[in-house]
Amino acid sequence: MRMCIAAVVAVFVTLPAVAQKPAFDPRSWKGAQAGPPTQVLTIGSTHLSQLDHAVTPEMMAPLLEKLAAFKPDIITHEGISGEQCDLLKRYAAKYPNMFDTYCWPTDDAEKSTGLTVPAAMAEIDKVMANWPSNPTAAQRRHLAALFIAAGDRPSARVQWRQLPANERRTGDGVDDVLLKILIPSAAKPNETDVIAVTLAARLGLQRVYAVDDHTADTIQALAGPGFDPYMTNMWKTSKSAIVDKDRQMSASMRTGAELLDYYRFINQPASQRDYVTTDYRRAMSAASPENYGRAYLAWWEVRNLRMTANIRTAFANKPGGRVLNIVGSSHKAYYDAYLGMMSDVQLVDAEDVLR
């Protein structure tokens, strides 16, 4: 009798798990929300600062015209928030070198304002809660200083660019140290600056939202020393006609029309599918004893899940608004997949906006 029971238990233990269908799909509630849905547009971008040639304001003008016509209430960008940078700095042993890689130092800003990152963030909330419809130059300078102290330089520049030229000076918390941060440098601008910040200032918004996340990078760190060489070799053998065209177009664009055509190309569904299939689908299917490819996929999924959660937080208290996400092009497909699952969100067709 004992032998029979043991045999039954052994059979039971080795039976394959039966896949369960979720009891609920958030998308099934679309249209049931009170009021209009929140419209979310994601624009994939190349990392402009990595191009071999400079991108001029004249080149950006046609793209900005298209995005301005969407009239976003909230703009997010692929940057690390002051809050997460504070965490990366505090837990440096868990996230080695990440603060120095992804964050701006705030020591000088703390000396200038007397505020730590958490204190500055709390003060920003207080100021924004009573923000007037027509702020004075002094109020904008003060808020810009607070944003720098909070580790949010892009939002500080949103305030700065809405000041008349003669008011872009020291005072109200902005000293000579902070002034250097607010004045554009000669370095190559990135898409956060030339798209997100420029557009926010043009539309009269008060800030932009940093939604990137690099705490997921611990997944790669724990994958083992062979992870980086394995993935590098996989990418070397990767072939894609769309990726080749992407590189050719980004390297050769010199006019506004060419830049707009490039953004149309990289935001097409066919291009987006190729980016994720060539990279993440291929990695998932790549066999190795250590399962490096699946660790890579897990890292990417976790990062994008956390990024889209940050986006959701940014517009949570403004239902029915218009949200514009500016992010590296390989994120767009995942953004759309995850944000499209949210019950009261309507995805906006990037092709239609850029047409």
Tab-separated table of C-alpha atoms in Angstrom:
chain	number	residue	atom	x	y	z
A	1	MET	CA	0.000	0.000	0.000
A	2	ARG	CA	2.850	2.359	0.874
A	3	MET	CA	4.489	1.618	-2.478
A	4	CYS	CA	1.275	2.568	-4.306
A	5	ILE	CA	0.908	5.829	-2.431
A	6	ALA	CA	4.541	6.715	-3.133
A	7	ALA	CA	4.051	5.960	-6.802
A	8	VAL	CA	0.951	8.147	-6.961
A	9	VAL	CA	2.784	11.000	-5.222
A	10	ALA	CA	5.717	10.669	-7.610
A	11	VAL	CA	3.415	10.830	-10.616
A	12	PHE	CA	1.590	13.844	-9.136
A	13	VAL	CA	4.827	15.739	-8.488
A	14	THR	CA	6.114	15.225	-12.019
A	15	LEU	CA	2.911	16.263	-13.778
A	16	PRO	CA	3.389	19.457	-15.803
A	17	ALA	CA	1.760	22.604	-14.454
A	18	VAL	CA	-1.465	23.579	-16.168
A	19	ALA	CA	-1.467	27.145	-17.498
A	20	GLN	CA	-4.140	29.274	-15.902
A	21	LYS	CA	-6.006	31.914	-17.813
A	22	PRO	CA	-6.155	35.185	-15.828
A	23	ALA	CA	-9.531	35.798	-14.256
A	24	PHE	CA	-9.397	39.427	-15.340
A	25	ASP	CA	-8.027	41.499	-18.210
A	26	PRO	CA	-7.708	45.245	-17.428
A	27	ARG	CA	-8.370	46.016	-21.097
A	28	SER	CA	-11.900	44.646	-20.751
A	29	TRP	CA	-12.832	47.761	-18.761
A	30	LYS	CA	-11.870	50.223	-21.482
A	31	GLY	CA	-14.680	52.701	-22.071
A	32	ALA	CA	-16.215	52.144	-18.626
A	33	GLN	CA	-14.299	55.000	-16.959
A	34	ALA	CA	-15.978	58.169	-15.731
A	35	GLY	CA	-15.021	60.880	-18.203
A	36	PRO	CA	-12.755	60.639	-21.248
A	37	PRO	CA	-9.809	58.213	-21.359
A	38	THR	CA	-6.281	59.429	-20.815
A	39	GLN	CA	-4.590	59.713	-24.200
A	40	VAL	CA	-1.006	58.466	-24.207
A	41	LEU	CA	1.424	59.038	-27.074
A	42	THR	CA	4.874	57.477	-27.072
A	43	ILE	CA	7.500	58.774	-29.470
A	44	GLY	CA	10.550	56.597	-29.873
A	45	SER	CA	13.772	58.526	-30.451
A	46	THR	CA	17.375	57.888	-31.254
A	47	HIS	CA	19.791	59.139	-28.585
A	48	LEU	CA	20.615	62.425	-30.272
A	49	SER	CA	23.731	63.118	-28.194
A	50	GLN	CA	25.333	59.992	-29.656
A	51	LEU	CA	25.051	61.131	-33.271
A	52	ASP	CA	28.245	62.067	-35.095
A	53	HIS	CA	26.704	65.344	-36.230
A	54	ALA	CA	24.911	68.106	-34.355
A	55	VAL	CA	21.129	68.420	-34.384
A	56	THR	CA	20.167	72.065	-34.829
A	57	PRO	CA	16.967	73.818	-33.692
A	58	GLU	CA	16.055	74.236	-37.356
A	59	MET	CA	16.231	70.468	-37.835
A	60	MET	CA	14.016	69.866	-34.804
A	61	ALA	CA	11.356	72.408	-35.810
A	62	PRO	CA	9.107	70.169	-37.994
A	63	LEU	CA	9.049	67.381	-35.388
A	64	LEU	CA	8.276	69.836	-32.591
A	65	GLU	CA	5.417	71.304	-34.642
A	66	LYS	CA	3.820	67.865	-34.937
A	67	LEU	CA	4.199	67.123	-31.233
A	68	ALA	CA	2.987	70.568	-30.156
A	69	ALA	CA	-0.206	69.983	-32.145
A	70	PHE	CA	-0.930	66.992	-29.883
A	71	LYS	CA	-1.045	69.481	-26.954
A	72	PRO	CA	0.250	67.244	-24.167
A	73	ASP	CA	-0.519	68.110	-20.536
A	74	ILE	CA	2.277	65.882	-19.242
A	75	ILE	CA	5.639	65.087	-20.841
A	76	THR	CA	7.904	62.291	-19.627
A	77	HIS	CA	11.484	61.575	-20.607
A	78	GLU	CA	14.089	58.843	-20.260
A	79	GLY	CA	15.906	60.235	-17.255
A	80	ILE	CA	16.443	59.158	-13.653
A	81	SER	CA	14.452	61.023	-11.014
A	82	GLY	CA	16.133	62.737	-8.100
A	83	GLU	CA	14.312	60.315	-5.836
A	84	GLN	CA	15.834	57.247	-7.499
A	85	CYS	CA	19.254	58.898	-7.696
A	86	ASP	CA	19.051	59.494	-3.953
A	87	LEU	CA	18.328	55.784	-3.534
A	88	LEU	CA	21.202	54.764	-5.820
A	89	LYS	CA	23.557	56.959	-3.811
A	90	ARG	CA	22.322	55.673	-0.455
A	91	TYR	CA	22.520	52.032	-1.539
A	92	ALA	CA	25.783	52.336	-3.465
A	93	ALA	CA	26.897	48.853	-2.381
A	94	LYS	CA	23.816	47.338	-4.024
A	95	TYR	CA	23.974	49.599	-7.085
A	96	PRO	CA	27.718	50.176	-7.639
A	97	ASN	CA	28.684	53.082	-9.928
A	98	MET	CA	25.068	53.687	-10.940
A	99	PHE	CA	24.772	57.109	-9.317
A	100	ASP	CA	27.913	58.358	-11.068
A	101	THR	CA	26.731	56.883	-14.385
A	102	TYR	CA	23.134	58.122	-14.466
A	103	CYS	CA	22.763	60.977	-11.984
A	104	TRP	CA	23.799	64.588	-11.463
A	105	PRO	CA	25.591	65.476	-8.231
A	106	THR	CA	23.503	67.674	-5.916
A	107	ASP	CA	26.128	68.672	-3.326
A	108	ASP	CA	26.609	72.172	-4.766
A	109	ALA	CA	22.857	72.687	-5.061
A	110	GLU	CA	22.416	71.627	-1.449
A	111	LYS	CA	25.006	74.214	-0.399
A	112	SER	CA	23.269	76.879	-2.495
A	113	THR	CA	19.733	76.179	-1.282
A	114	GLY	CA	20.308	74.473	2.065
A	115	LEU	CA	18.044	71.642	0.921
A	116	THR	CA	18.711	67.928	0.553
A	117	VAL	CA	17.057	66.064	-2.313
A	118	PRO	CA	14.109	64.842	-0.165
A	119	ALA	CA	13.636	68.304	1.365
A	120	ALA	CA	13.727	69.965	-2.062
A	121	MET	CA	11.168	67.510	-3.426
A	122	ALA	CA	8.848	68.235	-0.504
A	123	GLU	CA	9.254	71.974	-1.041
A	124	ILE	CA	8.464	71.600	-4.761
A	125	ASP	CA	5.186	69.896	-3.874
A	126	LYS	CA	4.272	72.820	-1.605
A	127	VAL	CA	5.163	75.419	-4.223
A	128	MET	CA	3.361	73.614	-7.035
A	129	ALA	CA	0.214	73.215	-4.922
A	130	ASN	CA	-0.144	77.018	-4.893
A	131	TRP	CA	1.404	77.811	-8.271
A	132	PRO	CA	-0.236	80.863	-9.882
A	133	SER	CA	-1.471	80.994	-13.444
A	134	ASN	CA	0.919	83.882	-14.146
A	135	PRO	CA	4.055	83.298	-12.065
A	136	THR	CA	6.546	86.092	-11.551
A	137	ALA	CA	10.147	85.863	-12.682
A	138	ALA	CA	11.202	85.538	-9.035
A	139	GLN	CA	8.871	82.574	-8.571
A	140	ARG	CA	10.260	80.851	-11.645
A	141	ARG	CA	13.852	81.396	-10.522
A	142	HIS	CA	13.024	80.022	-7.072
A	143	LEU	CA	11.327	76.943	-8.512
A	144	ALA	CA	14.232	76.366	-10.908
A	145	ALA	CA	16.621	76.352	-7.946
A	146	LEU	CA	14.395	73.859	-6.110
A	147	PHE	CA	14.308	71.538	-9.123
A	148	ILE	CA	18.113	71.532	-9.346
A	149	ALA	CA	18.366	70.749	-5.630
A	150	ALA	CA	15.911	67.876	-6.179
A	151	GLY	CA	18.089	66.411	-8.937
A	152	ASP	CA	15.671	67.463	-11.671
A	153	ARG	CA	17.683	69.692	-14.016
A	154	PRO	CA	15.364	69.249	-17.032
A	155	SER	CA	12.402	70.682	-15.081
A	156	ALA	CA	14.607	73.534	-13.867
A	157	ARG	CA	15.331	74.374	-17.505
A	158	VAL	CA	11.608	74.269	-18.325
A	159	GLN	CA	11.170	77.125	-15.841
A	160	TRP	CA	14.290	78.938	-17.028
A	161	ARG	CA	13.286	78.956	-20.694
A	162	GLN	CA	9.979	80.597	-19.856
A	163	LEU	CA	11.772	83.608	-18.376
A	164	PRO	CA	12.462	86.711	-20.470
A	165	ALA	CA	16.138	86.906	-21.429
A	166	ASN	CA	16.808	89.773	-19.014
A	167	GLU	CA	15.377	87.733	-16.115
A	168	ARG	CA	17.677	84.764	-16.622
A	169	ARG	CA	20.014	85.846	-13.871
A	170	THR	CA	20.981	85.098	-10.295
A	171	GLY	CA	18.581	85.719	-7.438
A	172	ASP	CA	15.744	83.978	-5.591
A	173	GLY	CA	17.853	80.913	-4.867
A	174	VAL	CA	19.823	80.881	-8.115
A	175	ASP	CA	23.477	81.696	-7.433
A	176	ASP	CA	26.458	81.623	-9.797
A	177	VAL	CA	26.855	77.847	-9.332
A	178	LEU	CA	23.249	77.087	-10.270
A	179	LEU	CA	23.317	79.650	-13.073
A	180	LYS	CA	26.003	77.625	-14.857
A	181	ILE	CA	23.732	74.572	-14.698
A	182	LEU	CA	20.797	76.471	-16.159
A	183	ILE	CA	22.703	78.033	-19.063
A	184	PRO	CA	22.882	75.655	-22.050
A	185	SER	CA	26.316	74.119	-22.509
A	186	ALA	CA	28.184	73.553	-25.749
A	187	ALA	CA	27.847	69.803	-25.332
A	188	LYS	CA	25.636	67.891	-27.724
A	189	PRO	CA	22.011	68.151	-26.587
A	190	ASN	CA	19.955	65.026	-26.033
A	191	GLU	CA	16.302	64.306	-26.757
A	192	THR	CA	15.287	65.223	-23.213
A	193	ASP	CA	16.576	68.744	-23.771
A	194	VAL	CA	15.726	69.405	-27.412
A	195	ILE	CA	12.338	67.675	-27.419
A	196	ALA	CA	10.875	67.243	-23.921
A	197	VAL	CA	12.185	70.426	-22.268
A	198	THR	CA	11.813	72.612	-25.369
A	199	LEU	CA	8.256	71.455	-25.943
A	200	ALA	CA	7.235	71.793	-22.277
A	201	ALA	CA	8.483	75.387	-22.153
A	202	ARG	CA	6.798	76.187	-25.455
A	203	LEU	CA	3.456	74.846	-24.214
A	204	GLY	CA	3.679	76.588	-20.851
A	205	LEU	CA	4.025	73.423	-18.779
A	206	GLN	CA	5.786	73.691	-15.438
A	207	ARG	CA	7.905	70.554	-15.512
A	208	VAL	CA	8.772	67.293	-17.211
A	209	TYR	CA	8.807	63.874	-15.559
A	210	ALA	CA	11.843	61.585	-15.359
A	211	VAL	CA	10.606	57.988	-15.552
A	212	ASP	CA	13.654	55.832	-16.272
A	213	ASP	CA	14.661	53.053	-13.862
A	214	HIS	CA	18.021	51.393	-13.409
A	215	THR	CA	17.424	49.437	-10.211
A	216	ALA	CA	16.667	46.514	-12.540
A	217	ASP	CA	20.338	46.545	-13.586
A	218	THR	CA	21.067	44.279	-10.612
A	219	ILE	CA	19.612	41.456	-12.745
A	220	GLN	CA	22.496	41.813	-15.175
A	221	ALA	CA	25.014	42.148	-12.349
A	222	LEU	CA	23.805	38.893	-10.772
A	223	ALA	CA	23.820	37.013	-14.094
A	224	GLY	CA	27.537	36.315	-13.764
A	225	PRO	CA	30.812	37.418	-15.383
A	226	GLY	CA	30.011	35.682	-18.658
A	227	PHE	CA	26.865	37.740	-19.256
A	228	ASP	CA	28.426	40.772	-20.972
A	229	PRO	CA	30.696	38.793	-23.354
A	230	TYR	CA	27.808	36.495	-24.287
A	231	MET	CA	25.413	39.343	-25.078
A	232	THR	CA	28.096	41.302	-26.948
A	233	ASN	CA	28.762	38.303	-29.161
A	234	MET	CA	25.034	37.826	-29.778
A	235	TRP	CA	24.665	41.429	-30.919
A	236	LYS	CA	27.669	41.115	-33.240
A	237	THR	CA	25.952	38.299	-35.108
A	238	SER	CA	22.588	40.038	-35.220
A	239	LYS	CA	21.333	41.084	-38.662
A	240	SER	CA	18.426	43.371	-39.490
A	241	ALA	CA	17.665	45.377	-42.615
A	242	ILE	CA	15.513	47.782	-40.583
A	243	VAL	CA	18.259	48.401	-38.035
A	244	ASP	CA	20.693	49.024	-40.910
A	245	LYS	CA	18.280	51.533	-42.453
A	246	ASP	CA	17.817	53.166	-39.048
A	247	ARG	CA	21.563	53.729	-38.767
A	248	GLN	CA	21.860	55.031	-42.305
A	249	MET	CA	18.992	57.500	-41.900
A	250	SER	CA	20.158	58.795	-38.518
A	251	ALA	CA	23.708	59.296	-39.808
A	252	SER	CA	22.688	61.137	-42.975
A	253	MET	CA	19.830	63.389	-41.822
A	254	ARG	CA	20.725	67.079	-42.067
A	255	THR	CA	17.380	68.845	-42.594
A	256	GLY	CA	14.137	69.095	-40.668
A	257	ALA	CA	12.302	67.098	-43.341
A	258	GLU	CA	14.877	64.303	-43.158
A	259	LEU	CA	14.728	64.211	-39.354
A	260	LEU	CA	10.928	64.036	-39.413
A	261	ASP	CA	11.037	61.225	-41.974
A	262	TYR	CA	13.479	59.384	-39.721
A	263	TYR	CA	11.172	59.686	-36.702
A	264	ARG	CA	8.283	58.461	-38.819
A	265	PHE	CA	10.334	55.433	-39.814
A	266	ILE	CA	11.481	54.386	-36.336
A	267	ASN	CA	7.967	54.782	-34.901
A	268	GLN	CA	6.286	52.590	-37.514
A	269	PRO	CA	4.855	49.321	-36.113
A	270	ALA	CA	6.973	47.278	-38.563
A	271	SER	CA	10.149	48.968	-37.328
A	272	GLN	CA	9.129	48.544	-33.709
A	273	ARG	CA	8.428	44.827	-34.183
A	274	ASP	CA	11.808	44.350	-35.832
A	275	TYR	CA	13.667	46.103	-33.002
A	276	VAL	CA	12.190	43.865	-30.304
A	277	THR	CA	12.285	40.668	-32.382
A	278	THR	CA	15.916	41.128	-33.407
A	279	ASP	CA	16.995	41.833	-29.857
A	280	TYR	CA	14.734	40.528	-27.071
A	281	ARG	CA	12.926	37.699	-28.879
A	282	ARG	CA	16.263	36.443	-30.169
A	283	ALA	CA	17.816	36.662	-26.710
A	284	MET	CA	14.928	34.767	-25.129
A	285	SER	CA	15.376	31.889	-27.587
A	286	ALA	CA	19.172	31.743	-27.356
A	287	ALA	CA	20.288	28.608	-25.529
A	288	SER	CA	23.156	28.765	-23.050
A	289	PRO	CA	23.853	26.802	-19.853
A	290	GLU	CA	23.488	30.013	-17.832
A	291	ASN	CA	20.333	31.199	-19.642
A	292	TYR	CA	21.905	34.617	-20.206
A	293	GLY	CA	19.363	35.508	-22.887
A	294	ARG	CA	16.427	35.064	-20.556
A	295	ALA	CA	18.164	37.087	-17.852
A	296	TYR	CA	18.589	39.859	-20.427
A	297	LEU	CA	14.898	39.678	-21.361
A	298	ALA	CA	13.928	39.741	-17.675
A	299	TRP	CA	16.049	42.850	-17.114
A	300	TRP	CA	14.401	44.623	-20.041
A	301	GLU	CA	10.886	43.674	-18.979
A	302	VAL	CA	11.446	44.725	-15.366
A	303	ARG	CA	12.968	48.031	-16.448
A	304	ASN	CA	10.065	48.837	-18.769
A	305	LEU	CA	7.455	47.728	-16.244
A	306	ARG	CA	8.948	50.117	-13.701
A	307	MET	CA	9.223	52.898	-16.274
A	308	THR	CA	5.587	52.557	-17.299
A	309	ALA	CA	4.585	52.448	-13.627
A	310	ASN	CA	6.382	55.780	-13.220
A	311	ILE	CA	4.454	57.137	-16.208
A	312	ARG	CA	1.207	55.899	-14.689
A	313	THR	CA	2.092	57.718	-11.478
A	314	ALA	CA	2.807	60.938	-13.393
A	315	PHE	CA	-0.700	61.098	-14.859
A	316	ALA	CA	-2.624	59.300	-12.101
A	317	ASN	CA	-4.102	62.513	-10.703
A	318	LYS	CA	-4.849	63.993	-14.112
A	319	PRO	CA	-7.247	61.495	-15.715
A	320	GLY	CA	-8.474	62.360	-19.173
A	321	GLY	CA	-5.364	64.346	-20.042
A	322	ARG	CA	-2.808	63.997	-22.818
A	323	VAL	CA	0.533	62.357	-22.076
A	324	LEU	CA	3.609	62.460	-24.300
A	325	ASN	CA	6.468	60.054	-23.624
A	326	ILE	CA	9.884	60.722	-25.175
A	327	VAL	CA	12.029	57.600	-24.922
A	328	GLY	CA	14.651	55.564	-26.741
A	329	SER	CA	13.065	53.835	-29.726
A	330	SER	CA	13.614	50.295	-28.415
A	331	HIS	CA	11.348	51.114	-25.439
A	332	LYS	CA	8.332	52.210	-27.472
A	333	ALA	CA	6.921	48.756	-28.255
A	334	TYR	CA	7.080	47.777	-24.577
A	335	TYR	CA	5.638	51.113	-23.473
A	336	ASP	CA	2.678	50.652	-25.806
A	337	ALA	CA	2.166	47.033	-24.737
A	338	TYR	CA	2.167	47.798	-21.013
A	339	LEU	CA	0.404	51.171	-21.073
A	340	GLY	CA	-2.197	49.757	-23.466
A	341	MET	CA	-3.255	47.287	-20.771
A	342	MET	CA	-4.356	50.057	-18.409
A	343	SER	CA	-8.103	50.271	-18.169
A	344	ASP	CA	-8.647	53.991	-18.759
A	345	VAL	CA	-5.802	54.611	-21.215
A	346	GLN	CA	-6.172	55.159	-24.949
A	347	LEU	CA	-2.975	54.794	-26.957
A	348	VAL	CA	-2.423	57.492	-29.568
A	349	ASP	CA	-1.082	56.423	-32.959
A	350	ALA	CA	2.381	57.928	-33.421
A	351	GLU	CA	2.139	57.490	-37.189
A	352	ASP	CA	-0.998	59.608	-37.248
A	353	VAL	CA	0.598	62.387	-35.169
A	354	LEU	CA	3.779	62.456	-37.250
A	355	ARG	CA	2.008	62.237	-40.611
